[in-house]
């Protein structure tokens, strides 16, 4: 059990599903983190630049945050990290000091922070650059986050409730299997599952760009010391990265349709549908969270809700607006089999998107019941209504038949 003086406990006994994290079981060291940041800050020039950032003591800060939770990191440490951030912002060299400017806000937004801060979305968005295109960065990030999630749960085998922990570890393996485009092997003993996971994790690590590895390491900053919250944060980060890739594919499909490149648009819509197929395995991981544990997490994340997801809203706005308009105009100008098949592709994507929203609704009912949502919505009732709203309302009203 984590010491109450460090983490505001008491917290559940045990490690893994329903208990605390591995880091919490080891315990935090606030003094070590504070001392390390003080020492680093004292040796920095003004303004802070890349050389200083390379020496920033990320490791002791991360160890403490993961052991006690962001909400219990301590006023002295969070105030110190705010000071670092203000010095970066005031120095005019934030762009050169990556990743600190994108990471620091999430270390100090315990009160009043939003959904983006909770998931470190600015950091997740940051790997792309001149040597790493956005598409490659997002693809790498999906694999890196999935491998890290799998490692988190496999390491907990034998520590949490046996059946549930095994079920969750296997569900995490299913997420990575989907990304690797390979079938999920049949159930096996814990040792075999762990061996396969270790192999897949190692193979995945070889393909990940260095900046993405940094983002993956720094972006896990839960509010509590609970193991389930680390899983939950990783799953939400995966959803956000997935939404970004889907949104990018659909924006490119719209642009292709404006140019009347219908077959190119169909390829991009198929890419979006393939990415969306990752959502069922992810939801299988989330459903292993005990409702009583989620209640604790929810109490520490009030005001932060998936309803605030910019990536999700971007997809719905794009599809219900400029993408369906481009599809209708292409159909009017070109007609024929190609545009009819495009609309059939969009209809299948619409069906899969609504199915995903129905799954979200069902999980919400299972885990939190019919209580109000954290983002000011009616919770499960809001999700039930939202699940019935199509992505392409105009296309739903004017279906195009595919000729025989």
Coordinates of C-alpha atoms in Angstrom, one line a residue:
X1 CA 0.0 0.0 0.0
X2 CA 1.3 3.5 -0.9
X3 CA 2.0 5.7 2.1
X4 CA -0.8 8.1 2.8
X5 CA 1.6 11.0 3.3
X6 CA 2.8 10.6 -0.3
X7 CA -0.3 9.8 -2.1
X8 CA -3.4 10.8 -0.1
X9 CA -4.3 7.2 0.5
X10 CA -5.3 4.7 1.7
X11 CA -5.4 3.0 -1.6
X12 CA -6.4 -0.6 -2.4
X13 CA -4.0 -3.3 -1.5
X14 CA -2.4 -5.4 -4.2
X15 CA -0.9 -4.6 -7.6
X16 CA -2.5 -4.8 -11.0
X17 CA -6.2 -4.8 -11.8
X18 CA -8.1 -3.3 -8.9
X19 CA -4.9 -2.3 -7.0
X20 CA -2.0 0.1 -7.3
X21 CA 0.6 0.3 -10.0
X22 CA 4.1 -1.3 -9.9
X23 CA 5.5 2.2 -9.4
X24 CA 3.2 2.8 -6.5
X25 CA 4.2 -0.4 -4.9
X26 CA 7.9 0.7 -5.0
X27 CA 6.9 4.1 -3.6
X28 CA 7.7 7.7 -4.6
X29 CA 10.4 10.0 -3.5
X30 CA 9.3 13.6 -3.6
X31 CA 12.5 14.9 -2.0
X32 CA 14.6 13.3 -4.7
X33 CA 12.5 14.8 -7.5
X34 CA 12.5 18.3 -6.0
X35 CA 16.2 18.2 -5.3
X36 CA 17.0 17.0 -8.8
X37 CA 14.9 19.8 -10.4
X38 CA 16.4 22.5 -8.1
X39 CA 19.9 21.4 -8.9
X40 CA 19.2 21.3 -12.7
X41 CA 17.5 24.8 -12.6
X42 CA 20.4 26.3 -10.7
X43 CA 22.8 25.2 -13.4
X44 CA 20.7 26.6 -16.3
X45 CA 21.5 29.6 -18.4
X46 CA 18.8 32.1 -19.3
X47 CA 17.1 31.4 -21.6
X48 CA 16.9 27.6 -21.2
X49 CA 18.0 25.9 -24.4
X50 CA 18.4 22.4 -25.9
X51 CA 21.6 21.7 -23.9
X52 CA 19.9 22.3 -20.6
X53 CA 16.8 20.3 -21.7
X54 CA 19.0 17.3 -22.5
X55 CA 20.1 17.3 -18.8
X56 CA 16.6 17.8 -17.3
X57 CA 16.0 15.1 -14.6
X58 CA 13.0 13.5 -16.2
X59 CA 13.6 10.1 -14.5
X60 CA 13.1 11.1 -10.8
X61 CA 10.1 13.3 -11.6
X62 CA 8.4 10.5 -13.6
X63 CA 9.1 7.9 -10.9
X64 CA 7.5 10.1 -8.3
X65 CA 4.5 11.1 -10.4
X66 CA 3.7 7.5 -11.3
X67 CA 4.2 6.3 -7.7
X68 CA 1.8 8.8 -6.1
X69 CA -0.3 10.2 -8.9
X70 CA -0.3 13.7 -10.4
X71 CA -2.9 14.8 -7.9
X72 CA -0.5 14.0 -5.0
X73 CA 2.8 15.0 -6.4
X74 CA 3.2 17.8 -3.9
X75 CA 2.8 21.6 -4.1
X76 CA 6.6 22.3 -3.9
X77 CA 7.3 20.1 -6.9
X78 CA 4.5 21.3 -9.1
X79 CA 5.3 25.0 -8.3
X80 CA 8.9 24.3 -9.2
X81 CA 7.8 22.7 -12.5
X82 CA 5.6 25.8 -13.2
X83 CA 8.7 27.9 -12.7
X84 CA 10.6 25.9 -15.2
X85 CA 7.8 26.3 -17.7
X86 CA 7.6 30.1 -17.2
X87 CA 11.3 30.4 -17.8
X88 CA 11.0 28.4 -21.0
X89 CA 8.0 30.5 -22.2
X90 CA 9.7 33.8 -21.3
X91 CA 13.0 32.9 -23.0
X92 CA 11.6 32.6 -26.5
X93 CA 13.4 29.3 -27.2
X94 CA 10.6 26.9 -26.4
X95 CA 10.7 25.5 -30.0
X96 CA 14.3 24.5 -29.5
X97 CA 13.8 23.1 -26.1
X98 CA 11.6 20.1 -27.0
X99 CA 10.1 18.2 -25.2
X100 CA 9.9 20.3 -22.1
X101 CA 7.4 23.0 -23.3
X102 CA 4.9 20.3 -24.5
X103 CA 5.3 18.1 -21.4
X104 CA 5.5 20.5 -18.4
X105 CA 1.8 21.8 -18.6
X106 CA 0.6 18.3 -17.8
X107 CA 2.7 18.1 -14.7
X108 CA 1.1 21.0 -13.1
X109 CA -2.6 21.1 -14.1
X110 CA -4.0 19.0 -11.2
X111 CA -6.7 21.6 -10.6
X112 CA -8.8 22.9 -13.4
X113 CA -7.0 21.0 -16.2
X114 CA -8.8 19.8 -19.3
X115 CA -8.9 16.6 -21.3
X116 CA -5.9 17.5 -23.5
X117 CA -3.8 18.1 -20.4
X118 CA -4.8 14.9 -18.8
X119 CA -3.7 12.9 -21.8
X120 CA -0.6 15.1 -22.6
X121 CA -2.1 15.7 -26.0
X122 CA 0.3 18.5 -26.9
X123 CA 3.2 16.1 -26.3
X124 CA 1.4 13.4 -28.3
X125 CA 1.1 15.8 -31.2
X126 CA 4.7 16.9 -31.1
X127 CA 6.9 14.1 -32.6
X128 CA 6.4 15.1 -36.3
X129 CA 9.1 17.3 -37.8
X130 CA 11.3 17.7 -40.8
X131 CA 12.7 14.3 -40.4
X132 CA 9.5 12.6 -39.2
X133 CA 6.3 13.2 -41.3
X134 CA 3.0 13.4 -39.4
X135 CA 1.7 10.1 -40.9
X136 CA 4.8 8.2 -39.8
X137 CA 4.8 9.9 -36.4
X138 CA 1.2 8.9 -35.7
X139 CA 1.7 5.4 -37.0
X140 CA 4.8 4.9 -34.8
X141 CA 2.9 6.4 -31.8
X142 CA 0.0 3.9 -32.1
X143 CA 2.5 1.0 -32.1
X144 CA 4.6 2.5 -29.3
X145 CA 1.6 3.2 -27.0
X146 CA 0.1 -0.3 -27.7
X147 CA 3.4 -2.0 -26.9
X148 CA 3.8 0.0 -23.7
X149 CA 0.2 -0.9 -22.7
X150 CA 0.8 -4.6 -23.3
X151 CA 4.0 -4.5 -21.3
X152 CA 2.2 -2.8 -18.4
X153 CA -0.4 -5.5 -18.2
X154 CA 1.9 -8.5 -18.8
X155 CA 4.2 -7.4 -16.0
X156 CA 1.2 -7.4 -13.7
X157 CA 0.3 -11.1 -14.5
X158 CA 0.3 -12.9 -11.2
X159 CA 0.0 -9.7 -9.2
X160 CA -3.7 -8.8 -9.8
X161 CA -6.8 -11.0 -9.8
X162 CA -5.7 -13.9 -12.0
X163 CA -8.6 -14.3 -14.4
X164 CA -9.2 -10.6 -15.0
X165 CA -5.5 -9.7 -15.2
X166 CA -5.0 -12.5 -17.8
X167 CA -8.1 -11.4 -19.7
X168 CA -6.7 -7.8 -19.8
X169 CA -3.2 -8.8 -20.9
X170 CA -4.7 -10.9 -23.7
X171 CA -6.9 -8.0 -24.7
X172 CA -3.8 -5.8 -24.9
X173 CA -2.1 -8.4 -27.0
X174 CA -5.2 -8.2 -29.3
X175 CA -4.6 -4.5 -29.8
X176 CA -1.0 -5.0 -30.9
X177 CA -2.1 -8.0 -33.1
X178 CA -4.5 -5.7 -34.9
X179 CA -1.7 -3.1 -35.5
X180 CA 0.6 -5.9 -36.7
X181 CA -2.2 -7.2 -38.9
X182 CA -1.7 -10.8 -37.6
X183 CA -4.3 -13.1 -35.9
X184 CA -4.5 -13.3 -32.2
X185 CA -3.1 -16.6 -31.1
X186 CA -5.3 -19.0 -29.0
X187 CA -5.4 -18.6 -25.2
X188 CA -2.2 -19.9 -23.5
X189 CA -0.6 -20.2 -20.2
X190 CA 0.7 -16.9 -18.6
X191 CA 4.3 -17.8 -19.3
X192 CA 3.5 -18.3 -23.1
X193 CA 1.5 -15.1 -23.2
X194 CA 4.3 -13.2 -21.5
X195 CA 6.9 -14.7 -23.9
X196 CA 4.9 -13.8 -27.0
X197 CA 4.3 -10.3 -25.6
X198 CA 8.0 -9.8 -25.0
X199 CA 8.8 -10.8 -28.5
X200 CA 6.2 -8.5 -30.1
X201 CA 7.2 -5.6 -27.8
X202 CA 10.9 -6.0 -28.7
X203 CA 10.1 -6.2 -32.5
X204 CA 7.9 -3.2 -32.2
X205 CA 10.6 -1.2 -30.4
X206 CA 12.9 -1.7 -33.3
X207 CA 10.6 0.2 -35.6
X208 CA 9.8 3.2 -33.5
X209 CA 11.5 6.6 -34.2
X210 CA 13.5 8.0 -31.2
X211 CA 11.3 11.1 -30.7
X212 CA 8.2 8.8 -30.5
X213 CA 10.0 6.7 -27.8
X214 CA 10.5 9.9 -25.8
X215 CA 6.9 10.9 -26.1
X216 CA 5.7 7.4 -25.0
X217 CA 7.9 7.5 -22.0
X218 CA 7.0 11.0 -20.8
X219 CA 3.3 10.9 -21.5
X220 CA 2.1 8.6 -18.8
X221 CA 1.2 10.9 -15.9
X222 CA -1.9 9.5 -14.1
X223 CA -3.7 11.4 -11.4
X224 CA -3.7 8.5 -8.9
X225 CA -1.4 5.6 -8.1
X226 CA -3.9 3.1 -9.4
X227 CA -2.8 0.6 -12.0
X228 CA -6.1 0.8 -13.8
X229 CA -5.6 4.5 -14.4
X230 CA -2.3 3.8 -16.2
X231 CA -4.2 1.4 -18.5
X232 CA -7.0 3.9 -18.9
X233 CA -4.7 6.8 -19.8
X234 CA -2.9 4.6 -22.4
X235 CA -6.2 3.5 -24.0
X236 CA -7.4 7.1 -24.2
X237 CA -4.1 8.2 -25.7
X238 CA -4.5 5.4 -28.3
X239 CA -8.0 6.6 -29.2
X240 CA -6.8 10.2 -29.6
X241 CA -3.9 9.1 -31.8
X242 CA -6.3 6.9 -33.8
X243 CA -8.7 9.8 -34.2
X244 CA -5.9 12.0 -35.5
X245 CA -4.9 9.5 -38.1
X246 CA -8.5 8.8 -39.2
X247 CA -9.2 12.6 -39.4
X248 CA -6.1 13.1 -41.5
X249 CA -7.1 10.3 -43.9
X250 CA -10.6 11.7 -44.3
X251 CA -9.4 15.2 -44.8
X252 CA -7.1 13.9 -47.6
X253 CA -10.1 12.0 -49.0
X254 CA -12.1 15.2 -49.2
X255 CA -9.3 16.9 -51.0
X256 CA -9.1 14.1 -53.4
X257 CA -12.8 14.3 -54.1
X258 CA -12.6 18.1 -54.7
X259 CA -10.1 17.1 -57.5
X260 CA -12.5 14.4 -58.6
X261 CA -9.9 11.7 -57.8
X262 CA -12.6 9.2 -56.7
X263 CA -10.4 6.1 -56.6
X264 CA -7.8 7.9 -54.5
X265 CA -10.6 9.0 -52.1
X266 CA -11.8 5.4 -51.8
X267 CA -8.3 4.2 -50.8
X268 CA -8.2 6.9 -48.1
X269 CA -11.7 6.0 -46.8
X270 CA -10.6 2.4 -46.6
X271 CA -7.5 3.5 -44.6
X272 CA -9.8 5.3 -42.2
X273 CA -12.0 2.2 -41.8
X274 CA -9.0 0.0 -41.3
X275 CA -7.8 2.3 -38.5
X276 CA -11.3 2.4 -36.9
X277 CA -11.1 -1.4 -36.6
X278 CA -8.7 -0.9 -33.8
X279 CA -11.4 0.5 -31.5
X280 CA -13.1 -2.9 -30.6
X281 CA -9.9 -4.4 -29.2
X282 CA -9.2 -1.2 -27.3
X283 CA -12.7 -1.3 -25.8
X284 CA -12.1 -4.9 -24.7
X285 CA -9.2 -3.6 -22.6
X286 CA -11.3 -0.8 -21.1
X287 CA -14.1 -3.2 -20.1
X288 CA -11.8 -5.0 -17.7
X289 CA -11.8 -2.0 -15.3
X290 CA -13.7 -2.6 -12.1
X291 CA -16.5 0.0 -11.7
X292 CA -15.4 0.8 -8.1
X293 CA -11.9 1.7 -9.4
X294 CA -13.2 3.9 -12.2
X295 CA -15.3 5.7 -9.6
X296 CA -12.1 6.7 -7.8
X297 CA -10.4 7.8 -11.1
X298 CA -13.5 9.7 -12.0
X299 CA -13.4 11.6 -8.8
X300 CA -9.9 12.7 -9.6
X301 CA -10.6 13.8 -13.2
X302 CA -13.8 15.8 -12.7
X303 CA -14.2 18.2 -15.7
X304 CA -12.0 16.1 -18.0
X305 CA -14.2 14.2 -20.4
X306 CA -13.8 12.4 -23.8
X307 CA -16.6 14.8 -24.9
X308 CA -13.7 17.4 -25.1
X309 CA -11.8 15.3 -27.6
X310 CA -10.8 17.6 -30.5
X311 CA -9.9 14.6 -32.7
X312 CA -13.3 13.1 -32.3
X313 CA -15.1 16.4 -33.0
X314 CA -12.9 17.0 -36.0
X315 CA -14.0 13.7 -37.6
X316 CA -17.7 14.3 -37.0
X317 CA -17.5 17.9 -38.2
X318 CA -15.5 16.9 -41.3
X319 CA -17.7 14.0 -42.3
X320 CA -21.0 15.8 -41.7
X321 CA -19.7 18.9 -43.6
X322 CA -17.1 19.2 -46.3
X323 CA -16.4 15.5 -46.9
X324 CA -20.1 14.6 -47.6
X325 CA -20.5 17.8 -49.6
X326 CA -17.5 16.8 -51.8
X327 CA -18.9 13.3 -52.2
X328 CA -22.3 14.6 -53.3
X329 CA -20.7 17.0 -55.8
X330 CA -18.5 14.3 -57.2
X331 CA -21.5 12.1 -57.6
X332 CA -23.5 14.9 -59.4
X333 CA -20.6 15.6 -61.7
X334 CA -19.3 12.1 -62.4
X335 CA -22.1 9.7 -61.6
X336 CA -21.3 6.1 -62.5
X337 CA -20.1 3.1 -60.6
X338 CA -17.0 4.7 -59.0
X339 CA -19.0 7.4 -57.0
X340 CA -21.7 4.9 -56.1
X341 CA -19.1 2.6 -54.7
X342 CA -17.5 5.5 -52.8
X343 CA -20.8 6.2 -51.2
X344 CA -21.1 2.5 -50.2
X345 CA -17.6 2.8 -48.6
X346 CA -18.7 5.9 -46.7
X347 CA -21.9 4.1 -45.6
X348 CA -19.8 1.2 -44.2
X349 CA -17.5 3.7 -42.4
X350 CA -20.6 5.4 -41.0
X351 CA -21.9 2.1 -39.7
X352 CA -18.6 1.2 -38.0
X353 CA -18.4 4.7 -36.4
X354 CA -21.9 4.4 -35.0
X355 CA -21.1 0.9 -33.8
X356 CA -18.1 2.3 -31.9
X357 CA -20.3 5.0 -30.3
X358 CA -22.8 2.3 -29.3
X359 CA -20.0 0.4 -27.7
X360 CA -18.9 3.5 -25.8
X361 CA -22.4 4.0 -24.6
X362 CA -22.7 0.3 -23.4
X363 CA -19.4 0.5 -21.5
X364 CA -20.5 3.7 -19.8
X365 CA -23.7 2.1 -18.6
X366 CA -21.7 -0.9 -17.3
X367 CA -19.1 1.0 -15.5
X368 CA -20.8 4.2 -14.2
X369 CA -24.5 3.6 -14.8
X370 CA -26.8 6.5 -15.6
X371 CA -25.1 9.2 -13.6
X372 CA -24.3 12.6 -15.2
X373 CA -21.2 12.8 -17.4
X374 CA -17.9 14.5 -16.3
X375 CA -18.0 16.9 -19.2
X376 CA -21.3 18.5 -18.3
X377 CA -23.4 16.1 -20.3
X378 CA -26.1 13.6 -19.2
X379 CA -23.6 10.8 -19.3
X380 CA -24.9 7.5 -20.7
X381 CA -28.1 9.1 -22.0
X382 CA -26.1 11.7 -24.0
X383 CA -24.0 8.8 -25.5
X384 CA -27.1 6.9 -26.4
X385 CA -28.5 9.8 -28.4
X386 CA -25.1 10.6 -30.0
X387 CA -24.8 7.0 -31.1
X388 CA -27.8 7.4 -33.3
X389 CA -26.4 10.4 -35.2
X390 CA -24.9 9.3 -38.5
X391 CA -21.5 10.6 -39.8
X392 CA -23.0 11.5 -43.2
X393 CA -26.6 12.6 -42.7
X394 CA -27.0 13.9 -46.2
X395 CA -25.7 10.7 -47.7
X396 CA -28.0 8.7 -45.5
X397 CA -30.9 10.6 -46.8
X398 CA -29.8 10.2 -50.4
X399 CA -28.2 6.8 -50.8
X400 CA -26.7 5.9 -54.1
X401 CA -27.2 2.4 -55.4
X402 CA -24.2 0.4 -56.7
X403 CA -25.1 -0.9 -60.2
X404 CA -25.2 -4.6 -60.7

